[in-house]
Coordinates of C-alpha atoms and ligand atoms in Angstrom, one line a residue:
M8 CA 56.0 -6.5 -66.2
G9 CA 54.3 -3.1 -66.5
K10 CA 53.2 0.0 -64.7
Y11 CA 51.9 -0.3 -61.0
L12 CA 50.4 2.3 -58.9
G13 CA 50.8 2.6 -55.0
I14 CA 48.5 4.9 -53.0
D15 CA 49.4 5.6 -49.4
S16 CA 46.6 7.4 -47.4
S17 CA 48.5 8.7 -44.4
T18 CA 47.8 11.2 -41.5
Q19 CA 48.7 14.3 -43.2
S20 CA 48.5 13.5 -46.9
I21 CA 47.7 11.2 -49.6
T22 CA 50.5 10.1 -52.0
A23 CA 50.5 8.2 -55.3
L24 CA 53.7 6.6 -56.5
L25 CA 53.9 4.9 -60.1
I26 CA 56.6 2.5 -60.9
D27 CA 57.6 1.0 -64.3
S28 CA 58.8 -2.5 -63.4
E29 CA 60.2 -3.1 -66.8
R30 CA 62.4 0.2 -66.6
Q31 CA 62.8 -0.5 -62.9
E32 CA 62.1 3.1 -62.0
I33 CA 59.7 5.4 -60.2
I34 CA 57.9 7.5 -62.8
A35 CA 55.7 9.6 -60.7
E36 CA 55.4 10.7 -57.1
E37 CA 52.6 13.1 -56.1
S38 CA 51.1 14.2 -52.9
I39 CA 48.0 15.9 -51.6
N40 CA 48.4 17.6 -48.2
F41 CA 45.2 17.5 -46.2
D42 CA 45.7 20.8 -44.5
T43 CA 46.6 22.7 -47.5
H44 CA 43.4 21.7 -49.5
F45 CA 40.9 20.8 -46.8
S46 CA 41.7 22.5 -43.4
T47 CA 38.6 24.9 -43.7
A48 CA 36.1 22.4 -45.2
Y49 CA 36.8 19.8 -42.7
G50 CA 38.2 21.8 -39.8
I51 CA 41.3 19.7 -39.5
E52 CA 45.0 20.6 -38.4
N53 CA 47.9 18.4 -39.3
G54 CA 45.2 16.0 -40.9
V55 CA 43.3 15.4 -37.5
F56 CA 40.9 16.9 -35.0
E57 CA 41.6 16.8 -31.5
R58 CA 38.3 15.9 -29.7
G59 CA 39.5 16.1 -26.1
E60 CA 40.8 13.6 -23.6
G61 CA 43.1 11.9 -25.9
A62 CA 40.5 11.4 -28.7
V63 CA 42.0 12.1 -32.1
H64 CA 39.9 11.7 -35.3
S65 CA 39.9 12.4 -39.0
A66 CA 37.3 12.6 -41.8
P67 CA 36.9 9.6 -43.9
L68 CA 34.9 11.7 -46.6
M69 CA 38.0 13.9 -46.7
W70 CA 40.1 11.0 -47.5
A71 CA 37.8 10.2 -50.5
E72 CA 37.8 13.8 -51.7
A73 CA 41.7 13.8 -51.5
L74 CA 41.7 10.5 -53.4
D75 CA 39.9 12.2 -56.4
L76 CA 42.2 15.3 -56.1
L77 CA 45.2 13.1 -56.3
L78 CA 44.1 11.0 -59.4
Q79 CA 43.0 14.3 -61.1
T80 CA 46.5 15.6 -60.5
L81 CA 48.2 12.6 -62.0
K82 CA 45.9 12.7 -65.0
D83 CA 46.5 16.3 -65.5
Q84 CA 50.2 15.9 -65.4
G85 CA 49.8 13.4 -68.4
H86 CA 50.4 10.2 -66.9
C87 CA 48.8 7.6 -69.0
L88 CA 46.7 5.8 -66.2
S89 CA 45.4 3.3 -68.8
Q90 CA 48.8 1.5 -68.6
V91 CA 48.5 0.9 -65.0
Q92 CA 48.1 -3.0 -64.6
A93 CA 47.4 -3.0 -60.9
I94 CA 47.0 -0.7 -57.9
G95 CA 48.1 -1.6 -54.4
G96 CA 47.8 0.7 -51.3
S97 CA 48.6 1.6 -47.9
G98 CA 46.8 3.3 -45.0
Q99 CA 47.7 4.8 -41.6
Q100 CA 47.3 1.9 -39.3
H101 CA 44.7 1.2 -36.8
G102 CA 42.1 4.0 -37.8
T103 CA 38.5 2.6 -38.1
V104 CA 35.9 3.6 -40.8
Y105 CA 32.2 2.9 -40.0
L106 CA 29.8 2.5 -42.9
N107 CA 26.0 2.0 -42.9
S108 CA 23.8 -0.5 -45.0
K109 CA 23.8 2.3 -48.0
A110 CA 27.5 1.8 -48.6
T111 CA 27.4 -1.3 -50.9
A112 CA 25.0 0.0 -53.4
A113 CA 26.6 3.5 -53.4
L114 CA 30.1 2.1 -54.1
A115 CA 28.6 -0.3 -56.9
S116 CA 27.0 2.6 -58.7
L117 CA 29.5 5.4 -58.7
S118 CA 29.0 7.8 -61.6
P119 CA 32.1 9.2 -63.2
E120 CA 30.3 12.4 -63.7
R121 CA 30.3 13.4 -60.0
L122 CA 33.0 13.4 -57.4
L123 CA 33.3 10.7 -54.7
K124 CA 32.3 13.0 -51.8
D125 CA 29.2 13.9 -53.4
Q126 CA 28.1 10.4 -54.0
L127 CA 29.4 8.9 -50.6
V128 CA 28.3 11.5 -48.1
D129 CA 25.4 9.3 -47.0
I130 CA 27.2 6.0 -46.6
F131 CA 28.8 6.7 -43.0
S132 CA 27.2 5.5 -39.6
R133 CA 30.0 7.6 -37.9
T134 CA 31.2 10.7 -39.8
T135 CA 34.6 10.6 -38.1
S136 CA 37.2 8.1 -37.7
P137 CA 39.4 7.5 -34.6
I138 CA 43.0 7.1 -35.8
W139 CA 46.3 5.9 -34.4
M140 CA 47.0 9.1 -32.5
D141 CA 43.9 8.5 -30.3
T142 CA 44.9 7.6 -26.7
S143 CA 41.5 7.5 -25.2
T144 CA 40.8 3.9 -24.8
A145 CA 42.7 2.8 -21.7
T146 CA 39.6 1.5 -20.2
Q147 CA 38.6 -0.5 -23.3
C148 CA 42.0 -1.9 -23.4
A149 CA 41.8 -3.3 -19.8
E150 CA 38.4 -4.8 -20.6
I151 CA 39.4 -6.5 -23.7
E152 CA 42.6 -8.1 -22.1
I153 CA 40.2 -9.4 -19.2
G154 CA 37.8 -10.6 -21.8
V155 CA 40.1 -12.9 -23.5
G156 CA 41.5 -14.3 -20.3
G157 CA 44.2 -11.8 -19.5
R158 CA 47.1 -9.7 -21.1
D159 CA 49.2 -12.7 -21.8
A160 CA 46.3 -14.6 -23.4
L161 CA 45.6 -11.7 -25.7
L162 CA 49.5 -11.5 -26.5
A163 CA 49.6 -15.1 -27.4
L164 CA 46.4 -15.2 -29.3
T165 CA 46.9 -11.8 -31.4
G166 CA 50.5 -10.9 -31.1
N167 CA 49.9 -7.8 -29.2
T168 CA 49.0 -6.6 -25.8
A169 CA 46.0 -4.1 -26.0
F170 CA 47.0 -0.7 -27.4
E171 CA 44.8 2.3 -27.1
R172 CA 45.3 3.2 -30.8
F173 CA 44.4 -0.3 -32.0
S174 CA 41.1 -0.9 -33.7
G175 CA 39.5 -3.2 -31.3
P176 CA 39.7 -1.1 -28.2
Q177 CA 38.4 1.9 -30.6
I178 CA 35.5 -0.1 -31.8
R179 CA 34.6 -1.2 -28.2
K180 CA 34.5 2.4 -27.1
F181 CA 32.2 3.3 -30.1
H182 CA 29.8 0.6 -29.1
Q183 CA 29.8 1.7 -25.6
T184 CA 29.4 5.5 -26.1
E185 CA 27.2 5.5 -29.3
P186 CA 25.4 2.2 -29.2
D187 CA 22.7 3.4 -31.7
A188 CA 25.2 4.4 -34.3
Y189 CA 27.1 1.2 -33.7
A190 CA 23.8 -0.8 -34.3
E191 CA 23.4 1.1 -37.6
T192 CA 27.0 0.1 -38.8
A193 CA 27.1 -2.6 -41.4
Y194 CA 30.6 -2.6 -42.1
I195 CA 33.7 -1.6 -40.2
G196 CA 36.9 -1.3 -42.1
L197 CA 40.3 0.3 -41.6
V198 CA 41.8 3.2 -43.4
S199 CA 43.5 0.7 -45.8
S200 CA 40.3 -1.4 -46.5
Y201 CA 38.2 1.6 -46.8
I202 CA 40.3 3.2 -49.6
A203 CA 40.7 0.0 -51.2
S204 CA 36.8 -0.2 -51.3
L205 CA 36.6 3.1 -52.8
I206 CA 38.8 1.8 -55.7
A207 CA 37.3 -1.4 -56.2
G208 CA 33.7 -0.2 -56.0
K209 CA 32.9 -2.8 -53.4
L210 CA 33.6 -3.4 -49.8
V211 CA 36.9 -5.0 -49.4
G212 CA 38.4 -6.9 -46.3
V213 CA 41.3 -6.0 -44.2
D214 CA 44.5 -7.7 -45.0
P215 CA 46.6 -9.6 -42.3
G216 CA 49.2 -6.9 -42.1
D217 CA 46.7 -4.3 -40.9
G218 CA 44.4 -6.9 -39.2
S219 CA 47.3 -7.6 -36.8
G220 CA 47.0 -4.0 -35.7
T221 CA 43.5 -4.4 -34.4
N222 CA 43.9 -6.8 -31.3
M223 CA 41.3 -9.0 -33.0
M224 CA 43.1 -11.2 -35.4
N225 CA 44.6 -14.6 -34.6
I226 CA 48.3 -14.1 -35.6
A227 CA 48.9 -17.8 -36.1
T228 CA 45.9 -18.3 -38.4
R229 CA 45.8 -14.8 -39.9
Q230 CA 42.0 -14.8 -39.6
W231 CA 39.7 -12.9 -37.1
S232 CA 39.6 -14.5 -33.7
Q233 CA 36.1 -15.1 -32.5
T234 CA 37.3 -15.1 -28.9
A235 CA 38.8 -11.5 -29.4
L236 CA 35.8 -10.2 -31.4
D237 CA 33.5 -11.4 -28.3
A238 CA 35.7 -9.5 -26.1
T239 CA 35.4 -6.4 -28.2
A240 CA 31.9 -5.8 -29.2
P241 CA 28.6 -7.5 -30.0
D242 CA 27.9 -8.7 -33.6
L243 CA 31.3 -7.8 -34.8
A244 CA 31.8 -10.8 -37.0
D245 CA 28.8 -9.6 -39.1
K246 CA 30.3 -6.1 -39.5
L247 CA 33.7 -7.3 -40.6
L248 CA 34.5 -9.0 -43.9
P249 CA 36.8 -12.1 -43.7
I250 CA 40.5 -11.1 -43.8
A251 CA 41.6 -10.7 -47.3
P252 CA 45.1 -12.3 -48.2
S253 CA 47.4 -9.5 -48.9
G254 CA 48.8 -10.9 -52.2
Q255 CA 45.3 -11.9 -54.0
P256 CA 43.7 -9.2 -56.1
V257 CA 40.1 -8.4 -55.0
G258 CA 38.8 -7.6 -58.5
P259 CA 39.1 -5.0 -61.1
I260 CA 39.0 -1.1 -60.6
S261 CA 35.5 0.4 -60.4
P262 CA 34.2 1.8 -63.7
Y263 CA 34.2 5.2 -61.9
Y264 CA 38.1 5.6 -62.4
V265 CA 37.8 4.2 -65.9
G266 CA 35.4 6.8 -66.9
R267 CA 36.8 9.6 -65.0
Y268 CA 40.6 9.3 -65.2
G269 CA 41.2 6.8 -68.0
F270 CA 42.2 3.6 -66.1
A271 CA 41.7 0.3 -68.1
D272 CA 38.8 -1.7 -67.3
E273 CA 41.0 -4.8 -66.3
C274 CA 43.4 -2.8 -63.9
L275 CA 43.4 -5.0 -60.8
V276 CA 43.1 -3.9 -57.3
L277 CA 45.1 -5.6 -54.4
P278 CA 43.9 -5.4 -50.7
F279 CA 45.5 -2.3 -49.0
S280 CA 47.7 -2.9 -46.0
G281 CA 48.9 -0.7 -43.2
D282 CA 51.6 1.9 -43.9
N283 CA 54.3 0.2 -41.9
P284 CA 53.8 -3.2 -43.4
C285 CA 54.0 -1.5 -46.8
S286 CA 57.0 0.3 -45.9
L287 CA 58.6 -3.1 -44.9
I288 CA 58.1 -4.1 -48.5
G289 CA 58.9 -0.7 -50.0
L290 CA 62.6 -0.8 -48.1
G291 CA 63.0 -4.4 -49.4
L292 CA 62.7 -6.0 -46.1
V293 CA 61.7 -9.4 -47.2
A294 CA 64.3 -11.3 -45.5
P295 CA 64.6 -11.8 -41.7
G296 CA 67.0 -9.6 -39.7
Q297 CA 66.8 -6.3 -41.7
V298 CA 65.9 -3.2 -39.7
A299 CA 64.4 0.0 -40.8
L300 CA 63.5 3.4 -39.3
S301 CA 60.6 5.6 -40.4
L302 CA 60.6 9.3 -39.6
G303 CA 57.2 10.7 -40.3
T304 CA 54.3 11.9 -38.3
S305 CA 54.9 8.6 -36.2
D306 CA 58.5 7.5 -35.9
T307 CA 58.7 3.8 -36.1
L308 CA 61.6 1.3 -35.9
F309 CA 60.8 -2.0 -37.4
A310 CA 62.3 -5.3 -38.5
C311 CA 61.4 -8.3 -40.7
I312 CA 61.4 -11.5 -38.5
D313 CA 60.7 -15.0 -39.3
Q314 CA 59.0 -16.0 -36.0
P315 CA 56.1 -14.3 -34.2
R316 CA 58.2 -12.8 -31.5
T317 CA 56.1 -10.8 -29.1
S318 CA 56.9 -7.9 -26.8
K319 CA 56.0 -9.1 -23.4
T320 CA 56.6 -5.5 -22.0
G321 CA 53.9 -4.2 -24.2
E322 CA 56.3 -1.6 -25.6
G323 CA 56.5 -3.4 -29.2
A324 CA 53.8 -4.5 -31.8
L325 CA 53.9 -7.6 -34.0
F326 CA 52.2 -7.5 -37.4
A327 CA 52.0 -10.1 -40.3
S328 CA 54.0 -9.2 -43.2
P329 CA 52.2 -8.6 -46.5
D330 CA 54.7 -10.8 -48.2
G331 CA 52.5 -13.6 -46.8
T332 CA 55.1 -15.6 -44.7
H333 CA 57.1 -13.2 -42.5
Y334 CA 56.3 -11.0 -39.5
M335 CA 57.2 -7.5 -38.8
A336 CA 58.4 -6.3 -35.2
L337 CA 57.6 -2.6 -34.6
T338 CA 58.1 0.1 -32.1
C339 CA 56.0 3.2 -32.7
Y340 CA 56.4 6.7 -31.2
L341 CA 53.6 9.2 -31.4
N342 CA 56.0 12.1 -30.9
G343 CA 57.9 11.9 -34.4
S344 CA 57.5 14.8 -36.7
L345 CA 55.0 16.9 -34.9
A346 CA 57.4 17.0 -31.9
R347 CA 60.2 18.0 -34.1
E348 CA 58.0 20.7 -35.5
A349 CA 56.9 21.8 -32.0
I350 CA 60.6 22.5 -31.1
R351 CA 61.3 24.2 -34.5
D352 CA 58.2 26.5 -34.0
R353 CA 59.0 27.1 -30.3
Y354 CA 62.3 28.8 -31.3
Q355 CA 60.8 30.2 -34.5
L356 CA 63.3 28.5 -36.8
D357 CA 63.2 26.8 -40.3
W358 CA 64.6 23.6 -41.2
N359 CA 67.9 24.9 -42.3
R360 CA 68.4 26.7 -38.9
F361 CA 67.3 23.4 -37.3
T362 CA 69.9 21.5 -39.3
E363 CA 72.5 24.0 -38.5
A364 CA 71.8 23.6 -34.7
L365 CA 72.7 20.0 -35.1
Q366 CA 76.0 21.0 -36.8
H367 CA 77.0 23.3 -34.1
T368 CA 76.2 21.3 -31.1
P369 CA 78.2 18.3 -29.9
P370 CA 77.1 14.6 -29.6
G371 CA 76.0 14.1 -26.1
N372 CA 74.8 17.8 -25.9
N373 CA 77.2 18.4 -22.9
G374 CA 74.9 16.1 -20.9
G375 CA 71.6 18.0 -21.8
L376 CA 68.8 15.7 -22.1
M377 CA 65.0 15.8 -22.9
L378 CA 62.1 13.6 -22.7
P379 CA 60.0 14.9 -25.7
Y380 CA 56.5 14.1 -24.9
F381 CA 54.9 17.1 -26.5
A382 CA 51.8 14.8 -27.0
P383 CA 51.0 11.6 -25.0
E384 CA 53.5 8.9 -25.9
I385 CA 53.0 5.2 -26.9
V386 CA 56.5 4.2 -26.1
P387 CA 57.0 4.5 -23.2
N388 CA 53.4 4.8 -22.2
V389 CA 52.8 8.4 -21.2
P390 CA 49.1 9.3 -20.8
S391 CA 49.5 13.0 -20.9
P392 CA 51.9 15.4 -22.4
N393 CA 55.0 16.0 -20.4
V394 CA 58.3 17.5 -21.8
V395 CA 61.2 17.1 -19.4
R396 CA 64.3 18.9 -19.5
H397 CA 67.5 17.7 -17.7
N398 CA 70.7 19.8 -17.5
L399 CA 69.1 21.8 -20.4
D400 CA 68.2 25.4 -20.4
E401 CA 64.8 25.9 -22.2
S402 CA 66.1 29.3 -23.6
D403 CA 69.0 27.6 -25.4
A404 CA 67.5 26.7 -28.8
E405 CA 70.4 24.9 -30.4
A406 CA 70.7 22.6 -27.3
N407 CA 67.0 21.9 -27.3
I408 CA 67.2 20.9 -31.0
R409 CA 70.0 18.5 -30.4
A410 CA 68.2 17.2 -27.2
I411 CA 65.0 16.2 -29.1
I412 CA 66.8 14.3 -31.9
E413 CA 69.1 12.5 -29.5
A414 CA 66.0 11.7 -27.2
Q415 CA 64.3 10.1 -30.3
A416 CA 67.4 8.1 -31.4
L417 CA 68.4 7.0 -27.8
S418 CA 64.7 5.9 -27.2
S419 CA 64.7 4.0 -30.5
R420 CA 67.8 2.0 -29.3
V421 CA 66.4 1.4 -25.7
H422 CA 63.0 0.2 -27.1
A423 CA 64.4 -2.0 -29.9
A424 CA 66.0 -4.5 -27.3
W425 CA 62.7 -6.6 -27.2
M426 CA 63.2 -7.6 -31.0
E427 CA 66.4 -9.4 -30.2
I428 CA 67.9 -8.3 -33.4
D429 CA 71.5 -7.1 -33.7
I430 CA 71.1 -3.9 -35.8
T431 CA 74.0 -3.9 -38.1
S432 CA 72.4 -1.5 -40.5
L433 CA 69.4 0.8 -40.6
Y434 CA 67.4 1.5 -43.7
V435 CA 65.4 4.9 -43.3
T436 CA 62.4 6.4 -44.8
G437 CA 59.9 9.2 -44.2
G438 CA 60.1 13.0 -44.6
A439 CA 62.9 13.6 -42.0
S440 CA 65.1 10.8 -43.6
A441 CA 66.1 13.5 -46.1
N442 CA 68.0 15.3 -43.2
A443 CA 71.4 13.9 -43.0
E444 CA 72.2 15.6 -39.6
I445 CA 69.4 13.8 -38.0
L446 CA 70.4 10.5 -39.6
R447 CA 74.0 11.1 -38.3
V448 CA 72.7 11.1 -34.8
Y449 CA 71.0 7.6 -35.4
A450 CA 74.1 6.1 -37.1
N451 CA 76.2 7.1 -33.9
V452 CA 73.4 6.0 -31.4
H453 CA 73.0 2.7 -33.0
N454 CA 76.7 2.3 -34.2
C455 CA 75.8 1.2 -37.5
P456 CA 75.5 2.6 -41.1
V457 CA 72.3 4.3 -42.2
H458 CA 71.3 3.8 -45.8
R459 CA 69.1 6.3 -47.7
F460 CA 66.7 5.8 -50.5
E461 CA 65.4 7.6 -53.7
T462 CA 62.0 8.1 -52.2
T463 CA 61.1 9.0 -48.7
N464 CA 57.6 7.5 -49.5
S465 CA 58.5 3.8 -48.9
A466 CA 54.9 3.1 -48.0
A467 CA 53.5 4.0 -51.3
L468 CA 56.5 2.3 -53.1
G469 CA 55.7 -0.9 -51.0
A470 CA 52.0 -0.5 -52.2
A471 CA 53.2 -0.2 -55.8
L472 CA 55.6 -3.2 -55.4
R473 CA 52.7 -5.2 -53.8
A474 CA 50.7 -4.4 -56.8
A475 CA 53.6 -5.6 -59.1
H476 CA 54.0 -8.8 -57.3
G477 CA 50.2 -9.5 -57.0
H478 CA 49.7 -9.0 -60.7
Q479 CA 52.6 -10.9 -61.9
L480 CA 51.4 -14.0 -60.0
T481 CA 48.1 -13.8 -61.7
T482 CA 49.8 -14.0 -65.1
G483 CA 51.3 -17.3 -64.1
S484 CA 54.9 -16.0 -63.7
S485 CA 56.6 -17.2 -60.4
V486 CA 58.3 -14.0 -59.4
S487 CA 60.0 -13.9 -55.9
W488 CA 59.6 -11.1 -53.4
Q489 CA 63.3 -10.6 -53.5
E490 CA 63.2 -10.1 -57.5
T491 CA 60.4 -7.7 -57.0
V492 CA 61.8 -5.5 -54.4
E493 CA 65.5 -5.5 -55.4
P494 CA 65.7 -3.1 -58.3
F495 CA 63.8 -0.5 -56.1
S496 CA 65.5 -1.0 -52.8
Q497 CA 69.0 0.1 -53.7
S498 CA 70.3 2.9 -51.4
I499 CA 71.5 6.0 -53.1
P500 CA 75.1 5.5 -53.9
G501 CA 77.5 7.4 -51.7
S502 CA 74.6 8.6 -49.5
T503 CA 75.2 6.0 -46.6
I504 CA 75.9 7.8 -43.3
E505 CA 78.6 5.8 -41.5
P506 CA 79.0 5.9 -37.5
E507 CA 81.9 8.1 -36.0
P508 CA 83.8 6.2 -33.2
A509 CA 84.1 9.2 -30.9
A510 CA 80.3 10.1 -31.0
V511 CA 79.6 6.3 -30.8
A512 CA 81.5 6.2 -27.4
V513 CA 79.5 9.3 -26.2
Y514 CA 76.2 7.7 -26.8
E515 CA 77.3 4.4 -25.4
A516 CA 78.0 6.1 -22.2
L517 CA 74.8 8.3 -22.4
V518 CA 72.1 5.6 -23.2
G519 CA 72.1 4.5 -19.6
A520 CA 71.4 8.1 -18.3
Y521 CA 68.6 8.5 -20.8
E522 CA 67.0 5.3 -19.8
K523 CA 67.2 6.3 -16.1
L524 CA 65.7 9.6 -16.8
E525 CA 62.9 8.0 -18.8
K526 CA 62.2 5.5 -16.0
K527 CA 62.0 8.2 -13.3
H528 CA 59.3 10.1 -15.3
T529 CA 57.2 7.4 -16.6
S530 CA 55.7 4.2 -15.3
G531 CA 58.0 2.1 -17.5
Ligands
XUL606 C1 52.0 2.0 -36.1 C2 51.3 3.3 -35.8 C3 51.7 4.5 -36.9 C4 50.7 4.6 -37.9 C5 51.1 6.0 -38.7 O1 51.4 1.1 -35.1 O2 50.3 3.5 -35.1 O3 53.0 4.4 -37.3 O4 50.7 3.5 -38.8 O5 50.4 6.2 -39.8

């Protein structure tokens, strides 16, 4: 029992969430927005830079700089970091970080007198990291599938067909386009394992939750698959560390954080995992059959399942749960908050007017539909931006606002079918989950209650809970996952949004029309 810190390094910000497991409460929640602090220094917008032809990267040195700023903020606020017993973490999934042979020594000798960014500037064999929004690797996806014996073989081996944003295709592209820099790469990690390495002061392996988003991990054994590595790039086994079991601490925190921020020497570090796997834990989904929705930069619909059920149509992803036993089924949309913001900005509105538009317009939008592909879409696969309006006048701001939210909700229903789960309730998280009108649409489209939580940062909460669980096991207590998550995964009393029968009937009739429109304009 004690205090545990969860850190979530996501697309647009890095968040810290501190819990007190004795008092069973969240005691601090702090975020550093990348654009606010670093847009000039790193040239990013919405946390990323677009490099053309679908390539979307970010800057790993910026993530290190943001980590310092985050911890400094917690310290300045008077949080007693010496009481933190363990740190767990979460990272935007799939993004890859490439380090050279100087990394090990630089991490081991970090001086608390100087910022991370000044000490780590030379450790990268590639100064940018392709992230999950990158859609530039269709060729490499096809090559990897052929390399392992076909699409079905890759699906059976890794739990996933090849996705453009997954790490394996991204690594293959790097090897093909920058062979010299690839040869200089001593270590390839994911965003999660990179931030864990900064905190532990040594290279840390990828956990099975994030490893399953690479197209390189054997989903049955939760180890790297040599067959998949061979199909991806040469000498890859030498550049990856063995998979790090999610629940086993990798060691104490680096002296850097003890000296600079006052952490205790014995504060433990758990392997970090992906943001979606951490959200699974943060929302308390540790038993099969529960389903959640995350409305963030990406929108994701996910469920805890007990069997490694795969998506044969390639619309869904399968990850290992960081709880060590279950799996996570996930459908991921690239057009999440950035698409909602694109509509908000197109009509020069603020979020209050956005919400009012949802209140003023009827469910079903009088038949007006939108396919909201402001950027390339993952599900369904849409390689280039394409916004389609059907019975919808572009000059009607309110109807366009309803159309985008209904499109996102209807799509989440259509593309959840592969999970074969009867969705009887939805747990929601992410920034947009604070908006009750958006959630009302989801409750009516899925015909189930939608539960809201105290924090919209469920990935950071899940990271903190993973730290609590991992630390308590090291003390010899046999705490269960259920006991760990339960006090923190209670929905806010009175905040549940119930479905409304009349609106449910409207969407029941509309879902077929939406699916037809989607099929007409996409290859799916
Ligand atoms: C999941 C995915 C996104 C990122 C967002 O497969 O690509 O949800 O994890 O950070």
